[in-house]
Amino acid sequence: MPSYAFLRNQFVPLGEAKVGIMTHALHYGTGVFEGIRGNWNEEKKQIYIFRLKEHYQRLQQGSALLQMKLPHSIDELCRITIELVQKGEFKEDIYIRPVSYKSTEAMGVRLHKLDNDFMVFAIPWGRYLDTDACRCCISSWRRPADNVIPPSAKITGLYINNAFTKTEAIERGFDEGIMLSQAGNVSEGSGENLFIIKNGELITPSVKDSILIGITRDTVIKLAKNELGLETTQRSIKLDELYAADECFLTGTAAHLTPVAEIEDRKIGTGKPGAVTARLQKLYFEVIKGNNNKYLDWCTPVYNK
Ligand code: PMP
């Protein structure tokens, strides 16, 4: 199937979408990216892109932080993305990767006096955490504080912190690593936010604990409230509280909603996905696949019928 990319304001075959070796972002991590999912609905023969606009709003905020003005409005970015997916004719779950980056081919660490471009491509991508219940370690790498690199923006250079964590986890035989903040509070996974359930209360680290403010996190908070009548408490979680949780799960565009079975070889609850987690997970998959009419506003259909 042909796959396309969009860069320098035009669509090109993916294999021809290239940047030069002196591109600033390649050397200094001066880019901001997004991960967006298109979810294939077999019955409706449709791909629904989940919360497309919100992803571009976050990209716009991150770009502004790096002193970049996106060359397209958010509505244009949404239209470009829909056309990109249409061109690919995908009939499976896909992952869309937009990047806003310093495109000038020049050396020198800085943010100012550099041009920027926007690129996006889409590829087929199924499961990210290839497990029904993941085993996590506690990373020896901590999340940077806001005054080091703000973790609330998906800055490409920041992700070396996440890469350290992920590789450490895999090399130690785990599926994912959970990072603590500089203060030692539970922060997030290398590509996911984290939730725990304790005595019926749903809790997730607050924005003060160096997290990315995830769109899936927000989705789960809203679904828990609207559909289960369960409010989410956003506050710091200590490590001992994490180990003692009744249930735990991770959320992210790539990872969806994945239950956590064990952390550092300690079982969480029974060591099997918990009841609240299972209910939220079922709801979540219905919603992202466009099978829940109440939340169709979050789902952008790609193919014209
Ligand atoms: N934290 C980090 C570090 C991430 O990279 C991601 C993935 N974007 C998330 C959390 C989850 O964010 P979202 O639900 O918006 O994908």
Short mmCIF file of C-alpha atoms and ligand atoms in Angstrom, two decimals:
data_model
loop_
_atom_site.label_atom_id
_atom_site.label_comp_id
_atom_site.label_asym_id
_atom_site.label_seq_id
_atom_site.Cartn_x
_atom_site.Cartn_y
_atom_site.Cartn_z
CA MET A 1 0.00 0.00 0.00
CA PRO A 2 1.39 3.46 -0.80
CA SER A 3 2.31 5.50 2.23
CA TYR A 4 2.73 9.24 2.17
CA ALA A 5 4.27 11.97 4.22
CA PHE A 6 3.55 15.66 4.29
CA LEU A 7 6.47 18.05 4.65
CA ARG A 8 7.49 21.45 3.29
CA ASN A 9 3.82 22.03 2.54
CA GLN A 10 3.31 19.06 0.22
CA PHE A 11 2.50 15.37 0.11
CA VAL A 12 5.31 13.09 -1.03
CA PRO A 13 5.75 9.30 -1.00
CA LEU A 14 7.10 8.31 2.42
CA GLY A 15 10.35 7.01 0.93
CA GLU A 16 11.05 10.40 -0.64
CA ALA A 17 10.39 12.44 2.50
CA LYS A 18 13.91 13.41 3.57
CA VAL A 19 15.66 16.09 5.61
CA GLY A 20 19.28 17.17 5.30
CA ILE A 21 21.98 15.99 7.69
CA MET A 22 22.54 19.49 9.08
CA THR A 23 18.90 19.91 10.11
CA HIS A 24 18.97 21.67 13.49
CA ALA A 25 16.41 19.37 15.14
CA LEU A 26 18.50 16.28 14.40
CA HIS A 27 21.44 17.65 16.35
CA TYR A 28 19.84 19.44 19.27
CA GLY A 29 16.44 17.81 19.75
CA THR A 30 14.69 21.05 18.81
CA GLY A 31 11.38 19.58 17.78
CA VAL A 32 7.97 18.79 19.21
CA PHE A 33 5.99 15.75 18.21
CA GLU A 34 2.65 14.08 18.64
CA GLY A 35 1.41 10.53 18.52
CA ILE A 36 -2.13 10.19 17.22
CA ARG A 37 -4.07 7.01 16.62
CA GLY A 38 -6.39 6.10 13.81
CA ASN A 39 -8.48 3.16 14.93
CA TRP A 40 -9.88 0.78 12.32
CA ASN A 41 -13.53 -0.21 12.72
CA GLU A 42 -14.06 -3.41 10.72
CA GLU A 43 -17.89 -3.32 10.81
CA LYS A 44 -18.06 0.27 9.62
CA LYS A 45 -15.03 -0.06 7.32
CA GLN A 46 -13.85 3.21 8.77
CA ILE A 47 -10.81 4.68 10.47
CA TYR A 48 -11.60 7.00 13.34
CA ILE A 49 -8.82 9.38 14.33
CA PHE A 50 -9.04 9.89 18.07
CA ARG A 51 -9.12 13.43 19.50
CA LEU A 52 -7.30 14.85 16.51
CA LYS A 53 -7.80 18.50 17.39
CA GLU A 54 -6.57 18.08 20.96
CA HIS A 55 -3.34 16.53 19.72
CA TYR A 56 -2.72 19.52 17.43
CA GLN A 57 -3.56 21.95 20.23
CA ARG A 58 -0.85 20.29 22.33
CA LEU A 59 1.56 20.40 19.36
CA GLN A 60 0.85 24.11 18.98
CA GLN A 61 1.56 24.78 22.66
CA GLY A 62 4.82 22.82 22.56
CA SER A 63 5.85 24.58 19.37
CA ALA A 64 5.28 27.98 20.97
CA LEU A 65 7.48 26.92 23.88
CA LEU A 66 10.29 26.26 21.39
CA GLN A 67 9.58 29.61 19.67
CA MET A 68 8.02 28.02 16.60
CA LYS A 69 4.84 29.15 14.91
CA LEU A 70 3.19 26.26 13.12
CA PRO A 71 2.94 27.01 9.37
CA HIS A 72 -0.71 25.84 9.35
CA SER A 73 -3.76 26.49 11.49
CA ILE A 74 -5.13 23.67 13.63
CA ASP A 75 -8.04 23.18 11.23
CA GLU A 76 -5.60 22.93 8.32
CA LEU A 77 -3.48 20.43 10.24
CA CYS A 78 -6.58 18.30 10.81
CA ARG A 79 -7.47 18.45 7.10
CA ILE A 80 -3.90 17.57 6.06
CA THR A 81 -3.93 14.59 8.41
CA ILE A 82 -7.25 13.28 7.11
CA GLU A 83 -6.02 13.57 3.53
CA LEU A 84 -2.77 11.82 4.45
CA VAL A 85 -4.64 8.85 5.90
CA GLN A 86 -7.03 8.75 2.94
CA LYS A 87 -4.06 8.57 0.57
CA GLY A 88 -2.63 5.62 2.51
CA GLU A 89 -5.91 3.66 2.14
CA PHE A 90 -5.24 1.94 5.46
CA LYS A 91 -7.62 -0.76 6.67
CA GLU A 92 -6.04 -1.39 10.04
CA ASP A 93 -5.02 0.49 13.17
CA ILE A 94 -2.57 3.24 12.38
CA TYR A 95 -0.29 5.64 14.17
CA ILE A 96 0.13 9.20 12.97
CA ARG A 97 3.32 11.08 13.78
CA PRO A 98 3.33 14.86 13.32
CA VAL A 99 6.55 16.74 14.06
CA SER A 100 7.08 20.47 14.31
CA TYR A 101 10.82 21.07 14.14
CA LYS A 102 13.65 23.53 13.58
CA SER A 103 14.36 22.89 9.95
CA THR A 104 17.24 25.30 9.26
CA GLU A 105 20.42 23.50 8.29
CA ALA A 106 22.72 25.36 10.65
CA MET A 107 24.86 24.60 13.65
CA GLY A 108 24.68 26.29 17.06
CA VAL A 109 22.63 25.49 20.14
CA ARG A 110 19.75 27.93 20.34
CA LEU A 111 16.06 28.40 19.68
CA HIS A 112 16.14 31.80 17.99
CA LYS A 113 16.81 32.71 14.34
CA LEU A 114 15.86 29.34 12.96
CA ASP A 115 13.13 28.37 10.49
CA ASN A 116 10.71 25.63 11.32
CA ASP A 117 8.63 23.18 9.34
CA PHE A 118 5.79 20.78 10.01
CA MET A 119 5.81 17.17 8.88
CA VAL A 120 3.47 14.27 9.39
CA PHE A 121 3.32 10.65 8.30
CA ALA A 122 1.12 7.67 9.09
CA ILE A 123 2.07 4.01 9.45
CA PRO A 124 0.21 0.82 10.37
CA TRP A 125 0.81 0.12 14.06
CA GLY A 126 -0.96 -2.39 16.26
CA ARG A 127 -0.10 -3.00 19.88
CA TYR A 128 2.63 -0.95 21.54
CA LEU A 129 2.91 -2.73 24.89
CA ASP A 130 2.51 -6.25 23.55
CA THR A 131 0.86 -7.67 26.63
CA ASP A 132 -2.58 -7.86 28.29
CA ALA A 133 -1.13 -7.02 31.68
CA CYS A 134 2.27 -5.46 31.87
CA ARG A 135 5.14 -5.93 34.27
CA CYS A 136 6.88 -2.69 35.16
CA CYS A 137 10.08 -1.73 36.92
CA ILE A 138 10.82 1.50 38.72
CA SER A 139 13.27 3.34 36.52
CA SER A 140 16.57 4.52 37.93
CA TRP A 141 16.07 7.58 35.67
CA ARG A 142 13.95 10.37 37.10
CA ARG A 143 11.66 12.72 35.20
CA PRO A 144 13.24 16.16 34.67
CA ALA A 145 11.73 19.05 36.60
CA ASP A 146 9.89 21.85 34.79
CA ASN A 147 12.97 24.05 35.05
CA VAL A 148 15.18 21.42 33.37
CA ILE A 149 13.01 20.44 30.38
CA PRO A 150 9.24 20.94 30.79
CA PRO A 151 7.78 17.42 30.57
CA SER A 152 4.37 18.83 29.69
CA ALA A 153 5.55 19.33 26.10
CA LYS A 154 6.49 16.45 23.81
CA ILE A 155 9.92 17.89 23.01
CA THR A 156 11.96 15.47 20.91
CA GLY A 157 15.17 16.09 22.89
CA LEU A 158 13.39 15.33 26.16
CA TYR A 159 12.68 11.80 25.01
CA ILE A 160 16.21 10.58 25.68
CA ASN A 161 15.02 10.44 29.30
CA ASN A 162 12.18 8.16 28.22
CA ALA A 163 14.50 6.08 26.03
CA PHE A 164 16.87 5.47 28.97
CA THR A 165 13.89 4.27 30.96
CA LYS A 166 12.41 2.02 28.30
CA THR A 167 15.69 0.30 27.48
CA GLU A 168 16.55 -0.20 31.13
CA ALA A 169 13.11 -1.82 31.63
CA ILE A 170 13.49 -4.16 28.63
CA GLU A 171 17.06 -5.08 29.55
CA ARG A 172 15.88 -5.97 33.05
CA GLY A 173 13.14 -8.19 31.61
CA PHE A 174 10.17 -5.85 32.18
CA ASP A 175 7.67 -4.43 29.70
CA GLU A 176 7.82 -0.82 30.83
CA GLY A 177 9.55 1.50 33.32
CA ILE A 178 7.82 3.86 35.71
CA MET A 179 9.70 7.05 36.49
CA LEU A 180 9.63 9.08 39.67
CA SER A 181 9.76 12.87 39.80
CA GLN A 182 12.78 14.70 41.23
CA ALA A 183 10.91 14.79 44.54
CA GLY A 184 10.50 11.00 44.45
CA ASN A 185 6.80 10.91 43.67
CA VAL A 186 5.41 8.53 41.06
CA SER A 187 5.38 10.35 37.73
CA GLU A 188 4.67 8.26 34.62
CA GLY A 189 5.78 5.48 32.29
CA SER A 190 8.19 6.08 29.42
CA GLY A 191 5.22 6.67 27.11
CA GLU A 192 2.18 6.47 29.36
CA ASN A 193 0.43 8.15 32.27
CA LEU A 194 -0.35 6.05 35.32
CA PHE A 195 -3.46 5.49 37.43
CA ILE A 196 -4.01 3.50 40.62
CA ILE A 197 -7.16 2.39 42.37
CA LYS A 198 -7.13 2.12 46.16
CA ASN A 199 -10.22 1.38 48.22
CA GLY A 200 -12.42 2.34 45.27
CA GLU A 201 -10.68 5.68 44.67
CA LEU A 202 -9.18 6.42 41.27
CA ILE A 203 -5.92 8.36 41.64
CA THR A 204 -3.42 9.72 39.11
CA PRO A 205 -0.27 11.83 39.61
CA SER A 206 -0.92 15.56 39.45
CA VAL A 207 0.55 17.88 36.84
CA LYS A 208 3.07 18.94 39.49
CA ASP A 209 4.76 15.54 39.30
CA SER A 210 6.50 16.11 35.95
CA ILE A 211 3.96 14.34 33.77
CA LEU A 212 2.86 14.82 30.21
CA ILE A 213 -0.78 15.85 30.44
CA GLY A 214 -1.99 12.92 28.40
CA ILE A 215 -5.02 13.00 26.15
CA THR A 216 -5.77 9.37 27.05
CA ARG A 217 -5.45 10.37 30.73
CA ASP A 218 -8.06 13.05 30.15
CA THR A 219 -10.25 10.55 28.26
CA VAL A 220 -10.13 8.09 31.16
CA ILE A 221 -10.85 10.82 33.72
CA LYS A 222 -13.96 11.82 31.73
CA LEU A 223 -15.14 8.25 31.10
CA ALA A 224 -14.69 7.31 34.76
CA LYS A 225 -16.76 10.30 35.83
CA ASN A 226 -19.50 10.14 33.19
CA GLU A 227 -19.90 6.40 32.90
CA LEU A 228 -18.86 4.98 36.28
CA GLY A 229 -19.62 8.00 38.48
CA LEU A 230 -16.02 7.84 39.65
CA GLU A 231 -14.12 11.09 40.25
CA THR A 232 -10.36 11.02 39.74
CA THR A 233 -8.12 12.43 42.44
CA GLN A 234 -5.09 14.16 40.95
CA ARG A 235 -2.37 14.23 43.57
CA SER A 236 1.13 12.98 44.34
CA ILE A 237 1.50 9.23 44.77
CA LYS A 238 4.34 7.84 46.86
CA LEU A 239 6.15 4.66 45.87
CA ASP A 240 4.80 2.64 48.81
CA GLU A 241 1.26 3.65 47.80
CA LEU A 242 1.93 2.41 44.28
CA TYR A 243 3.07 -0.99 45.55
CA ALA A 244 0.02 -1.20 47.83
CA ALA A 245 -2.52 -0.24 45.13
CA ASP A 246 -5.50 -2.54 44.51
CA GLU A 247 -5.26 -1.91 40.78
CA CYS A 248 -2.93 -0.02 38.46
CA PHE A 249 -3.00 0.78 34.76
CA LEU A 250 -1.15 2.85 32.18
CA THR A 251 -2.71 5.12 29.56
CA GLY A 252 -1.33 6.50 26.32
CA THR A 253 -2.19 6.93 22.68
CA ALA A 254 0.17 4.13 21.68
CA ALA A 255 -0.33 1.91 24.75
CA HIS A 256 -4.11 2.52 25.02
CA LEU A 257 -5.26 1.44 28.50
CA THR A 258 -2.99 -1.36 29.69
CA PRO A 259 -3.38 -3.00 33.12
CA VAL A 260 -0.25 -3.30 35.28
CA ALA A 261 0.05 -6.77 36.85
CA GLU A 262 3.36 -6.40 38.68
CA ILE A 263 5.85 -3.73 39.65
CA GLU A 264 9.39 -4.85 40.50
CA ASP A 265 8.07 -8.42 40.86
CA ARG A 266 5.47 -7.35 43.43
CA LYS A 267 1.93 -8.23 42.46
CA ILE A 268 -0.49 -5.34 42.21
CA GLY A 269 -3.72 -6.49 43.86
CA THR A 270 -4.25 -10.07 42.76
CA GLY A 271 -1.71 -9.73 39.97
CA LYS A 272 -4.55 -9.87 37.43
CA PRO A 273 -6.29 -6.88 35.78
CA GLY A 274 -8.71 -5.42 38.36
CA ALA A 275 -12.47 -4.94 37.98
CA VAL A 276 -12.46 -1.13 37.63
CA THR A 277 -9.56 -1.29 35.20
CA ALA A 278 -11.41 -3.87 33.09
CA ARG A 279 -14.58 -1.75 32.97
CA LEU A 280 -12.65 1.36 31.98
CA GLN A 281 -10.68 -0.55 29.38
CA LYS A 282 -13.86 -1.92 27.77
CA LEU A 283 -15.42 1.55 27.65
CA TYR A 284 -12.23 3.07 26.29
CA PHE A 285 -11.98 0.63 23.37
CA GLU A 286 -15.66 1.13 22.48
CA VAL A 287 -15.15 4.88 22.44
CA ILE A 288 -11.93 5.02 20.40
CA LYS A 289 -13.28 2.67 17.76
CA GLY A 290 -16.31 4.90 17.23
CA ASN A 291 -18.71 2.36 18.74
CA ASN A 292 -20.14 4.65 21.40
CA ASN A 293 -22.36 7.36 19.90
CA LYS A 294 -22.08 9.54 22.97
CA TYR A 295 -18.39 10.13 22.26
CA LEU A 296 -18.41 10.29 18.46
CA ASP A 297 -17.30 13.93 18.69
CA TRP A 298 -13.88 12.59 19.72
CA CYS A 299 -13.65 10.41 16.60
CA THR A 300 -12.86 11.88 13.18
CA PRO A 301 -13.92 9.53 10.36
CA VAL A 302 -11.43 9.45 7.51
CA TYR A 303 -13.14 7.73 4.61
CA ASN A 304 -16.10 9.30 2.85
CA LYS A 305 -19.04 7.00 2.48
N1 PMP B 1 3.56 10.33 29.01
C1 PMP B 1 4.51 10.31 28.06
C2 PMP B 1 5.91 10.54 28.46
C3 PMP B 1 4.16 10.08 26.72
O1 PMP B 1 5.09 10.06 25.78
C4 PMP B 1 2.81 9.83 26.40
C5 PMP B 1 2.43 9.54 24.97
N2 PMP B 1 2.13 10.70 24.26
C6 PMP B 1 1.85 9.88 27.43
C7 PMP B 1 2.27 10.13 28.72
C8 PMP B 1 0.41 9.69 27.13
O2 PMP B 1 -0.10 10.80 26.45
P1 PMP B 1 -1.32 10.67 25.45
O3 PMP B 1 -2.38 9.95 26.19
O4 PMP B 1 -1.67 12.06 25.11
O5 PMP B 1 -0.82 9.88 24.29
#
